[in-house]
């Protein structure tokens, strides 16, 4: 099933700009390993994000802060080996770019060189401008990330909707314009009011990909494990579950355990 307006044998940052100008919505999902990334790519996703959400869904940390640059490169390399079509964007993890633009560039270069990724993403507005410009000058495409920025969770204190007040909303609009003028090829807007996200998408020429940001933006991103229903614990309003893998996986493993214990598995045809 495809509802794409154009066929892209390989999705590039230019393809995303064309999708925005054609009014074709951009579909983005996370992936962190070879097997699932291959499935996501075969299914025809436009962008795969090797998100620092790996810190939560793969490593079991409470926040995205602990994941390291080496670990992000490990996940990104596995994803890249599986992907033939999608654009692969990799998160710069917390602590790998905030100190100064030189460190940001070094981290971005490591991701590109050691994993084979196509682009990097980093969180933040104006304070990251010099890092973004420096990375782009080195030929590395950068995606921005505004609104709820989980790497700053201890500054904000909660995961609630951002930019509900006028001042924060105006700042977010300024930051989005800055990301565009600094040369970002797109930006993620996380958990902001739908009317604000729609306004931002209309004010900038680069694609705005939303998560919990309504339908007025240029595309959507979800965490793969969440949309496949791997866990029942995380249930924000914006999450649509397309499968109930939590129930299916537990059911399959219970059945296997029972089959082993009752000596039903393996049977005659499952042995040599
Ligand atoms: O790390 C991640 O998965 C993300 C998405 C939520 C956009 O940044």
PDB file of C-alpha atoms and ligand atoms in Angstrom:
ATOM      1  CA  UNK A   1       0.000   0.000   0.000  1.00  0.00           C
ATOM      2  CA  UNK A   2       1.564   3.296  -1.031  1.00  0.00           C
ATOM      3  CA  UNK A   3       0.036   6.744  -0.954  1.00  0.00           C
ATOM      4  CA  UNK A   4       3.277   8.517  -1.919  1.00  0.00           C
ATOM      5  CA  UNK A   5       2.996  11.209  -4.591  1.00  0.00           C
ATOM      6  CA  UNK A   6       6.451  10.502  -6.025  1.00  0.00           C
ATOM      7  CA  UNK A   7       8.768   7.512  -6.080  1.00  0.00           C
ATOM      8  CA  UNK A   8      12.100   8.023  -4.396  1.00  0.00           C
ATOM      9  CA  UNK A   9      14.604   5.192  -4.841  1.00  0.00           C
ATOM     10  CA  UNK A  10      16.722   6.829  -2.163  1.00  0.00           C
ATOM     11  CA  UNK A  11      15.342   9.507   0.131  1.00  0.00           C
ATOM     12  CA  UNK A  12      17.639  12.514   0.535  1.00  0.00           C
ATOM     13  CA  UNK A  13      17.337  15.815   2.351  1.00  0.00           C
ATOM     14  CA  UNK A  14      16.290  17.314  -1.012  1.00  0.00           C
ATOM     15  CA  UNK A  15      13.524  14.709  -1.335  1.00  0.00           C
ATOM     16  CA  UNK A  16      12.126  15.939   1.985  1.00  0.00           C
ATOM     17  CA  UNK A  17      12.127  19.544   0.774  1.00  0.00           C
ATOM     18  CA  UNK A  18      10.323  18.425  -2.374  1.00  0.00           C
ATOM     19  CA  UNK A  19       7.776  16.486  -0.318  1.00  0.00           C
ATOM     20  CA  UNK A  20       7.053  19.651   1.656  1.00  0.00           C
ATOM     21  CA  UNK A  21       6.653  21.764  -1.467  1.00  0.00           C
ATOM     22  CA  UNK A  22       4.448  19.069  -3.074  1.00  0.00           C
ATOM     23  CA  UNK A  23       2.291  18.852   0.060  1.00  0.00           C
ATOM     24  CA  UNK A  24       3.279  15.197   0.563  1.00  0.00           C
ATOM     25  CA  UNK A  25       3.503  14.316   4.259  1.00  0.00           C
ATOM     26  CA  UNK A  26       6.788  12.825   5.493  1.00  0.00           C
ATOM     27  CA  UNK A  27       6.692   9.563   7.479  1.00  0.00           C
ATOM     28  CA  UNK A  28       9.472   9.071  10.024  1.00  0.00           C
ATOM     29  CA  UNK A  29      10.050   6.380  12.665  1.00  0.00           C
ATOM     30  CA  UNK A  30      12.872   5.481  14.986  1.00  0.00           C
ATOM     31  CA  UNK A  31      14.937   2.296  14.724  1.00  0.00           C
ATOM     32  CA  UNK A  32      17.973   1.144  16.639  1.00  0.00           C
ATOM     33  CA  UNK A  33      18.948  -2.279  15.258  1.00  0.00           C
ATOM     34  CA  UNK A  34      19.531  -4.141  11.992  1.00  0.00           C
ATOM     35  CA  UNK A  35      16.441  -6.369  11.955  1.00  0.00           C
ATOM     36  CA  UNK A  36      13.781  -3.789  12.755  1.00  0.00           C
ATOM     37  CA  UNK A  37      15.464  -1.086  10.656  1.00  0.00           C
ATOM     38  CA  UNK A  38      15.309  -3.463   7.673  1.00  0.00           C
ATOM     39  CA  UNK A  39      11.572  -3.979   8.190  1.00  0.00           C
ATOM     40  CA  UNK A  40      10.925  -0.269   8.633  1.00  0.00           C
ATOM     41  CA  UNK A  41      12.872   0.478   5.444  1.00  0.00           C
ATOM     42  CA  UNK A  42      11.172  -2.279   3.413  1.00  0.00           C
ATOM     43  CA  UNK A  43       7.787  -0.930   4.512  1.00  0.00           C
ATOM     44  CA  UNK A  44       8.622   2.355   2.764  1.00  0.00           C
ATOM     45  CA  UNK A  45       9.289   4.844   5.562  1.00  0.00           C
ATOM     46  CA  UNK A  46      10.894   8.106   4.397  1.00  0.00           C
ATOM     47  CA  UNK A  47      13.179   8.833   7.351  1.00  0.00           C
ATOM     48  CA  UNK A  48      14.637   6.583  10.042  1.00  0.00           C
ATOM     49  CA  UNK A  49      15.756   8.318  13.199  1.00  0.00           C
ATOM     50  CA  UNK A  50      18.332   6.543  15.308  1.00  0.00           C
ATOM     51  CA  UNK A  51      16.998   8.422  18.305  1.00  0.00           C
ATOM     52  CA  UNK A  52      18.613   8.834  21.676  1.00  0.00           C
ATOM     53  CA  UNK A  53      15.292   7.341  22.846  1.00  0.00           C
ATOM     54  CA  UNK A  54      17.376   4.139  22.534  1.00  0.00           C
ATOM     55  CA  UNK A  55      18.471   5.151  26.028  1.00  0.00           C
ATOM     56  CA  UNK A  56      14.871   4.505  27.183  1.00  0.00           C
ATOM     57  CA  UNK A  57      13.497   1.738  24.974  1.00  0.00           C
ATOM     58  CA  UNK A  58      16.676  -0.287  24.418  1.00  0.00           C
ATOM     59  CA  UNK A  59      18.774   0.352  27.525  1.00  0.00           C
ATOM     60  CA  UNK A  60      15.951   0.929  30.031  1.00  0.00           C
ATOM     61  CA  UNK A  61      17.179   4.265  31.374  1.00  0.00           C
ATOM     62  CA  UNK A  62      14.645   6.712  32.751  1.00  0.00           C
ATOM     63  CA  UNK A  63      15.929   9.562  30.552  1.00  0.00           C
ATOM     64  CA  UNK A  64      17.872  10.021  27.321  1.00  0.00           C
ATOM     65  CA  UNK A  65      20.851  11.530  29.149  1.00  0.00           C
ATOM     66  CA  UNK A  66      22.988   8.432  29.821  1.00  0.00           C
ATOM     67  CA  UNK A  67      23.413   7.168  26.247  1.00  0.00           C
ATOM     68  CA  UNK A  68      26.919   7.790  24.915  1.00  0.00           C
ATOM     69  CA  UNK A  69      28.284   8.767  21.534  1.00  0.00           C
ATOM     70  CA  UNK A  70      29.882   5.314  21.150  1.00  0.00           C
ATOM     71  CA  UNK A  71      26.529   3.660  21.861  1.00  0.00           C
ATOM     72  CA  UNK A  72      24.731   5.886  19.334  1.00  0.00           C
ATOM     73  CA  UNK A  73      27.358   4.978  16.724  1.00  0.00           C
ATOM     74  CA  UNK A  74      26.853   1.266  17.518  1.00  0.00           C
ATOM     75  CA  UNK A  75      23.065   1.545  16.969  1.00  0.00           C
ATOM     76  CA  UNK A  76      23.446   3.737  13.878  1.00  0.00           C
ATOM     77  CA  UNK A  77      25.932   1.322  12.246  1.00  0.00           C
ATOM     78  CA  UNK A  78      23.491  -1.572  12.666  1.00  0.00           C
ATOM     79  CA  UNK A  79      20.640   0.491  11.193  1.00  0.00           C
ATOM     80  CA  UNK A  80      22.726   1.683   8.253  1.00  0.00           C
ATOM     81  CA  UNK A  81      23.661  -1.898   7.335  1.00  0.00           C
ATOM     82  CA  UNK A  82      19.944  -2.698   6.863  1.00  0.00           C
ATOM     83  CA  UNK A  83      18.699   0.417   5.098  1.00  0.00           C
ATOM     84  CA  UNK A  84      18.510   0.771   1.311  1.00  0.00           C
ATOM     85  CA  UNK A  85      16.035   3.618   0.804  1.00  0.00           C
ATOM     86  CA  UNK A  86      15.291   5.767   3.833  1.00  0.00           C
ATOM     87  CA  UNK A  87      17.262   8.806   4.960  1.00  0.00           C
ATOM     88  CA  UNK A  88      18.984   7.854   8.231  1.00  0.00           C
ATOM     89  CA  UNK A  89      19.289  10.642  10.808  1.00  0.00           C
ATOM     90  CA  UNK A  90      21.199  10.059  14.052  1.00  0.00           C
ATOM     91  CA  UNK A  91      20.757  11.945  17.320  1.00  0.00           C
ATOM     92  CA  UNK A  92      23.804  13.648  18.799  1.00  0.00           C
ATOM     93  CA  UNK A  93      23.521  12.430  22.396  1.00  0.00           C
ATOM     94  CA  UNK A  94      23.552  14.616  25.495  1.00  0.00           C
ATOM     95  CA  UNK A  95      27.063  15.802  26.311  1.00  0.00           C
ATOM     96  CA  UNK A  96      28.443  15.327  22.810  1.00  0.00           C
ATOM     97  CA  UNK A  97      27.748  18.831  21.462  1.00  0.00           C
ATOM     98  CA  UNK A  98      26.738  21.297  24.197  1.00  0.00           C
ATOM     99  CA  UNK A  99      30.241  22.324  25.342  1.00  0.00           C
ATOM    100  CA  UNK A 100      31.273  24.148  22.170  1.00  0.00           C
ATOM    101  CA  UNK A 101      30.978  24.056  18.388  1.00  0.00           C
ATOM    102  CA  UNK A 102      34.330  22.287  17.985  1.00  0.00           C
ATOM    103  CA  UNK A 103      33.179  19.371  20.112  1.00  0.00           C
ATOM    104  CA  UNK A 104      29.823  19.359  18.292  1.00  0.00           C
ATOM    105  CA  UNK A 105      31.599  19.091  14.937  1.00  0.00           C
ATOM    106  CA  UNK A 106      33.900  16.327  16.196  1.00  0.00           C
ATOM    107  CA  UNK A 107      30.912  14.318  17.454  1.00  0.00           C
ATOM    108  CA  UNK A 108      28.982  14.793  14.218  1.00  0.00           C
ATOM    109  CA  UNK A 109      32.012  13.718  12.179  1.00  0.00           C
ATOM    110  CA  UNK A 110      32.400  10.570  14.300  1.00  0.00           C
ATOM    111  CA  UNK A 111      28.752   9.638  13.697  1.00  0.00           C
ATOM    112  CA  UNK A 112      29.021  10.169   9.930  1.00  0.00           C
ATOM    113  CA  UNK A 113      32.408   8.459   9.550  1.00  0.00           C
ATOM    114  CA  UNK A 114      31.964   5.516  11.908  1.00  0.00           C
ATOM    115  CA  UNK A 115      28.301   4.656  11.217  1.00  0.00           C
ATOM    116  CA  UNK A 116      27.734   5.804   7.638  1.00  0.00           C
ATOM    117  CA  UNK A 117      24.681   7.863   8.681  1.00  0.00           C
ATOM    118  CA  UNK A 118      23.251  10.500   6.348  1.00  0.00           C
ATOM    119  CA  UNK A 119      22.535  13.333   8.812  1.00  0.00           C
ATOM    120  CA  UNK A 120      22.528  14.272  12.483  1.00  0.00           C
ATOM    121  CA  UNK A 121      19.893  15.781  14.760  1.00  0.00           C
ATOM    122  CA  UNK A 122      20.435  17.930  17.821  1.00  0.00           C
ATOM    123  CA  UNK A 123      18.179  19.589  20.374  1.00  0.00           C
ATOM    124  CA  UNK A 124      17.947  23.294  21.089  1.00  0.00           C
ATOM    125  CA  UNK A 125      17.484  26.750  19.634  1.00  0.00           C
ATOM    126  CA  UNK A 126      19.630  29.827  19.448  1.00  0.00           C
ATOM    127  CA  UNK A 127      22.240  28.565  21.928  1.00  0.00           C
ATOM    128  CA  UNK A 128      23.202  25.850  19.417  1.00  0.00           C
ATOM    129  CA  UNK A 129      23.456  28.134  16.393  1.00  0.00           C
ATOM    130  CA  UNK A 130      27.255  28.189  16.096  1.00  0.00           C
ATOM    131  CA  UNK A 131      27.465  24.387  16.442  1.00  0.00           C
ATOM    132  CA  UNK A 132      24.788  23.857  13.795  1.00  0.00           C
ATOM    133  CA  UNK A 133      26.530  26.228  11.371  1.00  0.00           C
ATOM    134  CA  UNK A 134      29.912  24.623  11.963  1.00  0.00           C
ATOM    135  CA  UNK A 135      28.560  21.094  11.369  1.00  0.00           C
ATOM    136  CA  UNK A 136      26.744  22.173   8.206  1.00  0.00           C
ATOM    137  CA  UNK A 137      29.878  23.962   6.927  1.00  0.00           C
ATOM    138  CA  UNK A 138      31.652  20.607   7.178  1.00  0.00           C
ATOM    139  CA  UNK A 139      29.064  19.156   4.789  1.00  0.00           C
ATOM    140  CA  UNK A 140      26.944  17.325   7.349  1.00  0.00           C
ATOM    141  CA  UNK A 141      23.166  17.838   7.124  1.00  0.00           C
ATOM    142  CA  UNK A 142      21.566  18.860  10.430  1.00  0.00           C
ATOM    143  CA  UNK A 143      18.004  18.462  11.678  1.00  0.00           C
ATOM    144  CA  UNK A 144      16.872  20.626  14.599  1.00  0.00           C
ATOM    145  CA  UNK A 145      14.606  19.654  17.498  1.00  0.00           C
ATOM    146  CA  UNK A 146      12.434  22.167  19.403  1.00  0.00           C
ATOM    147  CA  UNK A 147       9.536  22.117  21.857  1.00  0.00           C
ATOM    148  CA  UNK A 148       9.932  19.288  24.349  1.00  0.00           C
ATOM    149  CA  UNK A 149      13.650  18.566  24.280  1.00  0.00           C
ATOM    150  CA  UNK A 150      14.141  15.468  26.475  1.00  0.00           C
ATOM    151  CA  UNK A 151      17.871  16.097  26.970  1.00  0.00           C
ATOM    152  CA  UNK A 152      16.855  19.173  29.037  1.00  0.00           C
ATOM    153  CA  UNK A 153      14.347  17.310  31.206  1.00  0.00           C
ATOM    154  CA  UNK A 154      16.062  18.304  34.441  1.00  0.00           C
ATOM    155  CA  UNK A 155      15.869  21.969  33.445  1.00  0.00           C
ATOM    156  CA  UNK A 156      12.118  21.761  32.682  1.00  0.00           C
ATOM    157  CA  UNK A 157      11.201  19.202  35.325  1.00  0.00           C
ATOM    158  CA  UNK A 158       8.276  17.630  33.440  1.00  0.00           C
ATOM    159  CA  UNK A 159       7.378  16.059  30.085  1.00  0.00           C
ATOM    160  CA  UNK A 160       4.246  18.229  29.699  1.00  0.00           C
ATOM    161  CA  UNK A 161       3.260  20.183  26.573  1.00  0.00           C
ATOM    162  CA  UNK A 162       5.665  23.055  25.801  1.00  0.00           C
ATOM    163  CA  UNK A 163       5.126  26.597  24.504  1.00  0.00           C
ATOM    164  CA  UNK A 164       1.564  27.025  25.727  1.00  0.00           C
ATOM    165  CA  UNK A 165       2.382  30.558  26.904  1.00  0.00           C
ATOM    166  CA  UNK A 166       2.837  33.367  24.386  1.00  0.00           C
ATOM    167  CA  UNK A 167       6.420  34.172  25.328  1.00  0.00           C
ATOM    168  CA  UNK A 168       7.641  30.585  24.928  1.00  0.00           C
ATOM    169  CA  UNK A 169       5.628  30.236  21.708  1.00  0.00           C
ATOM    170  CA  UNK A 170       7.249  33.373  20.264  1.00  0.00           C
ATOM    171  CA  UNK A 171      10.691  32.116  21.281  1.00  0.00           C
ATOM    172  CA  UNK A 172       9.966  28.784  19.578  1.00  0.00           C
ATOM    173  CA  UNK A 173       8.985  30.577  16.350  1.00  0.00           C
ATOM    174  CA  UNK A 174      12.222  32.592  16.478  1.00  0.00           C
ATOM    175  CA  UNK A 175      14.238  29.415  17.084  1.00  0.00           C
ATOM    176  CA  UNK A 176      12.565  27.652  14.140  1.00  0.00           C
ATOM    177  CA  UNK A 177      13.430  30.590  11.865  1.00  0.00           C
ATOM    178  CA  UNK A 178      16.978  30.512  13.187  1.00  0.00           C
ATOM    179  CA  UNK A 179      17.294  26.775  12.390  1.00  0.00           C
ATOM    180  CA  UNK A 180      16.117  27.501   8.866  1.00  0.00           C
ATOM    181  CA  UNK A 181      18.550  30.378   8.368  1.00  0.00           C
ATOM    182  CA  UNK A 182      21.430  28.392   9.916  1.00  0.00           C
ATOM    183  CA  UNK A 183      20.898  25.794   7.165  1.00  0.00           C
ATOM    184  CA  UNK A 184      19.029  22.911   8.862  1.00  0.00           C
ATOM    185  CA  UNK A 185      17.234  20.669   6.346  1.00  0.00           C
ATOM    186  CA  UNK A 186      14.325  20.091   8.731  1.00  0.00           C
ATOM    187  CA  UNK A 187      13.251  20.137  12.336  1.00  0.00           C
ATOM    188  CA  UNK A 188      11.341  18.033  14.823  1.00  0.00           C
ATOM    189  CA  UNK A 189       8.689  19.753  16.934  1.00  0.00           C
ATOM    190  CA  UNK A 190       7.832  17.729  20.005  1.00  0.00           C
ATOM    191  CA  UNK A 191       4.734  18.128  22.183  1.00  0.00           C
ATOM    192  CA  UNK A 192       3.576  21.647  21.397  1.00  0.00           C
ATOM    193  CA  UNK A 193       0.024  22.924  20.716  1.00  0.00           C
ATOM    194  CA  UNK A 194      -1.206  21.947  17.238  1.00  0.00           C
ATOM    195  CA  UNK A 195      -2.057  25.543  16.243  1.00  0.00           C
ATOM    196  CA  UNK A 196       1.486  26.678  17.074  1.00  0.00           C
ATOM    197  CA  UNK A 197       3.089  23.773  15.199  1.00  0.00           C
ATOM    198  CA  UNK A 198       0.956  24.546  12.139  1.00  0.00           C
ATOM    199  CA  UNK A 199       2.039  28.194  12.293  1.00  0.00           C
ATOM    200  CA  UNK A 200       5.711  27.216  12.518  1.00  0.00           C
ATOM    201  CA  UNK A 201       5.355  24.861   9.519  1.00  0.00           C
ATOM    202  CA  UNK A 202       3.811  27.696   7.493  1.00  0.00           C
ATOM    203  CA  UNK A 203       6.541  30.182   8.484  1.00  0.00           C
ATOM    204  CA  UNK A 204       9.578  28.103   7.493  1.00  0.00           C
ATOM    205  CA  UNK A 205      10.410  26.531   4.139  1.00  0.00           C
ATOM    206  CA  UNK A 206      12.089  23.462   5.671  1.00  0.00           C
ATOM    207  CA  UNK A 207      10.008  20.397   6.661  1.00  0.00           C
ATOM    208  CA  UNK A 208       8.629  20.387  10.203  1.00  0.00           C
ATOM    209  CA  UNK A 209       8.139  16.867  11.566  1.00  0.00           C
ATOM    210  CA  UNK A 210       5.812  16.630  14.548  1.00  0.00           C
ATOM    211  CA  UNK A 211       5.462  14.293  17.493  1.00  0.00           C
ATOM    212  CA  UNK A 212       2.507  15.308  19.606  1.00  0.00           C
ATOM    213  CA  UNK A 213       2.255  18.462  17.478  1.00  0.00           C
ATOM    214  CA  UNK A 214      -0.946  17.852  15.521  1.00  0.00           C
ATOM    215  CA  UNK A 215      -1.670  17.393  11.853  1.00  0.00           C
ATOM    216  CA  UNK A 216      -0.747  20.824  10.494  1.00  0.00           C
ATOM    217  CA  UNK A 217       2.946  20.016  10.145  1.00  0.00           C
ATOM    218  CA  UNK A 218       4.835  18.458   7.220  1.00  0.00           C
ATOM    219  CA  UNK A 219       5.304  14.985   8.649  1.00  0.00           C
ATOM    220  CA  UNK A 220       5.083  12.780  11.717  1.00  0.00           C
ATOM    221  CA  UNK A 221       7.555  10.788  13.793  1.00  0.00           C
ATOM    222  CA  UNK A 222       6.901   8.154  16.452  1.00  0.00           C
ATOM    223  CA  UNK A 223       9.140   5.880  18.480  1.00  0.00           C
ATOM    224  CA  UNK A 224       8.925   2.473  16.779  1.00  0.00           C
ATOM    225  CA  UNK A 225       8.556   0.457  19.988  1.00  0.00           C
ATOM    226  CA  UNK A 226       5.679   2.699  21.089  1.00  0.00           C
ATOM    227  CA  UNK A 227       3.694   2.507  17.836  1.00  0.00           C
ATOM    228  CA  UNK A 228       4.175  -1.276  17.676  1.00  0.00           C
ATOM    229  CA  UNK A 229       2.702  -1.535  21.181  1.00  0.00           C
ATOM    230  CA  UNK A 230       5.745  -3.193  22.752  1.00  0.00           C
ATOM    231  CA  UNK A 231       4.925  -1.587  26.097  1.00  0.00           C
ATOM    232  CA  UNK A 232       1.682  -0.712  27.822  1.00  0.00           C
ATOM    233  CA  UNK A 233       3.296   1.726  30.240  1.00  0.00           C
ATOM    234  CA  UNK A 234       3.831   4.759  27.974  1.00  0.00           C
ATOM    235  CA  UNK A 235       0.468   6.109  26.793  1.00  0.00           C
ATOM    236  CA  UNK A 236       0.614   9.791  25.843  1.00  0.00           C
ATOM    237  CA  UNK A 237      -2.389  11.203  23.985  1.00  0.00           C
ATOM    238  CA  UNK A 238      -0.413  11.562  20.733  1.00  0.00           C
ATOM    239  CA  UNK A 239       0.530   7.883  20.532  1.00  0.00           C
ATOM    240  CA  UNK A 240      -1.387   5.661  18.097  1.00  0.00           C
ATOM    241  CA  UNK A 241      -0.584   1.968  18.565  1.00  0.00           C
ATOM    242  CA  UNK A 242      -0.684  -0.007  15.306  1.00  0.00           C
ATOM    243  CA  UNK A 243      -0.030  -3.389  16.944  1.00  0.00           C
ATOM    244  CA  UNK A 244      -0.285  -4.932  20.380  1.00  0.00           C
ATOM    245  CA  UNK A 245       3.118  -6.631  20.340  1.00  0.00           C
ATOM    246  CA  UNK A 246       3.241  -6.602  24.133  1.00  0.00           C
ATOM    247  CA  UNK A 247       0.343  -9.063  24.302  1.00  0.00           C
ATOM    248  CA  UNK A 248       1.471 -11.041  21.239  1.00  0.00           C
ATOM    249  CA  UNK A 249       5.072 -11.466  22.387  1.00  0.00           C
ATOM    250  CA  UNK A 250       4.123 -12.465  25.926  1.00  0.00           C
ATOM    251  CA  UNK A 251       1.527 -14.913  24.535  1.00  0.00           C
ATOM    252  CA  UNK A 252       4.077 -16.492  22.162  1.00  0.00           C
ATOM    253  CA  UNK A 253       6.691 -16.863  24.906  1.00  0.00           C
ATOM    254  CA  UNK A 254       4.157 -18.345  27.329  1.00  0.00           C
ATOM    255  CA  UNK A 255       3.143 -20.858  24.649  1.00  0.00           C
ATOM    256  CA  UNK A 256       6.799 -21.764  23.953  1.00  0.00           C
ATOM    257  CA  UNK A 257       7.518 -22.212  27.671  1.00  0.00           C
ATOM    258  CA  UNK A 258       4.490 -24.456  28.023  1.00  0.00           C
ATOM    259  CA  UNK A 259       5.429 -26.469  24.892  1.00  0.00           C
ATOM    260  CA  UNK A 260       8.953 -27.071  26.246  1.00  0.00           C
ATOM    261  CA  UNK A 261       7.723 -28.115  29.673  1.00  0.00           C
ATOM    262  CA  UNK A 262       5.024 -30.440  28.287  1.00  0.00           C
ATOM    263  CA  UNK A 263       7.591 -31.919  25.827  1.00  0.00           C
ATOM    264  CA  UNK A 264       5.411 -30.822  22.907  1.00  0.00           C
ATOM    265  CA  UNK A 265       8.421 -28.964  21.426  1.00  0.00           C
ATOM    266  CA  UNK A 266      10.343 -30.146  19.524  1.00  0.00           C
ATOM    267  CA  UNK A 267       8.236 -32.737  17.744  1.00  0.00           C
ATOM    268  CA  UNK A 268       9.347 -35.432  15.236  1.00  0.00           C
ATOM    269  CA  UNK A 269       9.564 -33.018  12.293  1.00  0.00           C
ATOM    270  CA  UNK A 270      11.496 -30.434  14.292  1.00  0.00           C
ATOM    271  CA  UNK A 271      14.501 -32.625  14.985  1.00  0.00           C
ATOM    272  CA  UNK A 272      17.317 -34.322  13.004  1.00  0.00           C
TER     273      UNK A 272
HETATM  274  O1  LIG B   1      15.038  10.218  20.312  1.00  0.00           O
HETATM  275  C1  LIG B   1      13.950  10.212  19.709  1.00  0.00           C
HETATM  276  O2  LIG B   1      13.312   9.169  19.518  1.00  0.00           O
HETATM  277  C2  LIG B   1      13.412  11.487  19.247  1.00  0.00           C
HETATM  278  C3  LIG B   1      12.013  11.493  18.740  1.00  0.00           C
HETATM  279  C4  LIG B   1      11.054  11.444  19.858  1.00  0.00           C
HETATM  280  C5  LIG B   1      11.758  12.637  17.845  1.00  0.00           C
HETATM  281  O3  LIG B   1      14.075  12.463  19.297  1.00  0.00           O
END
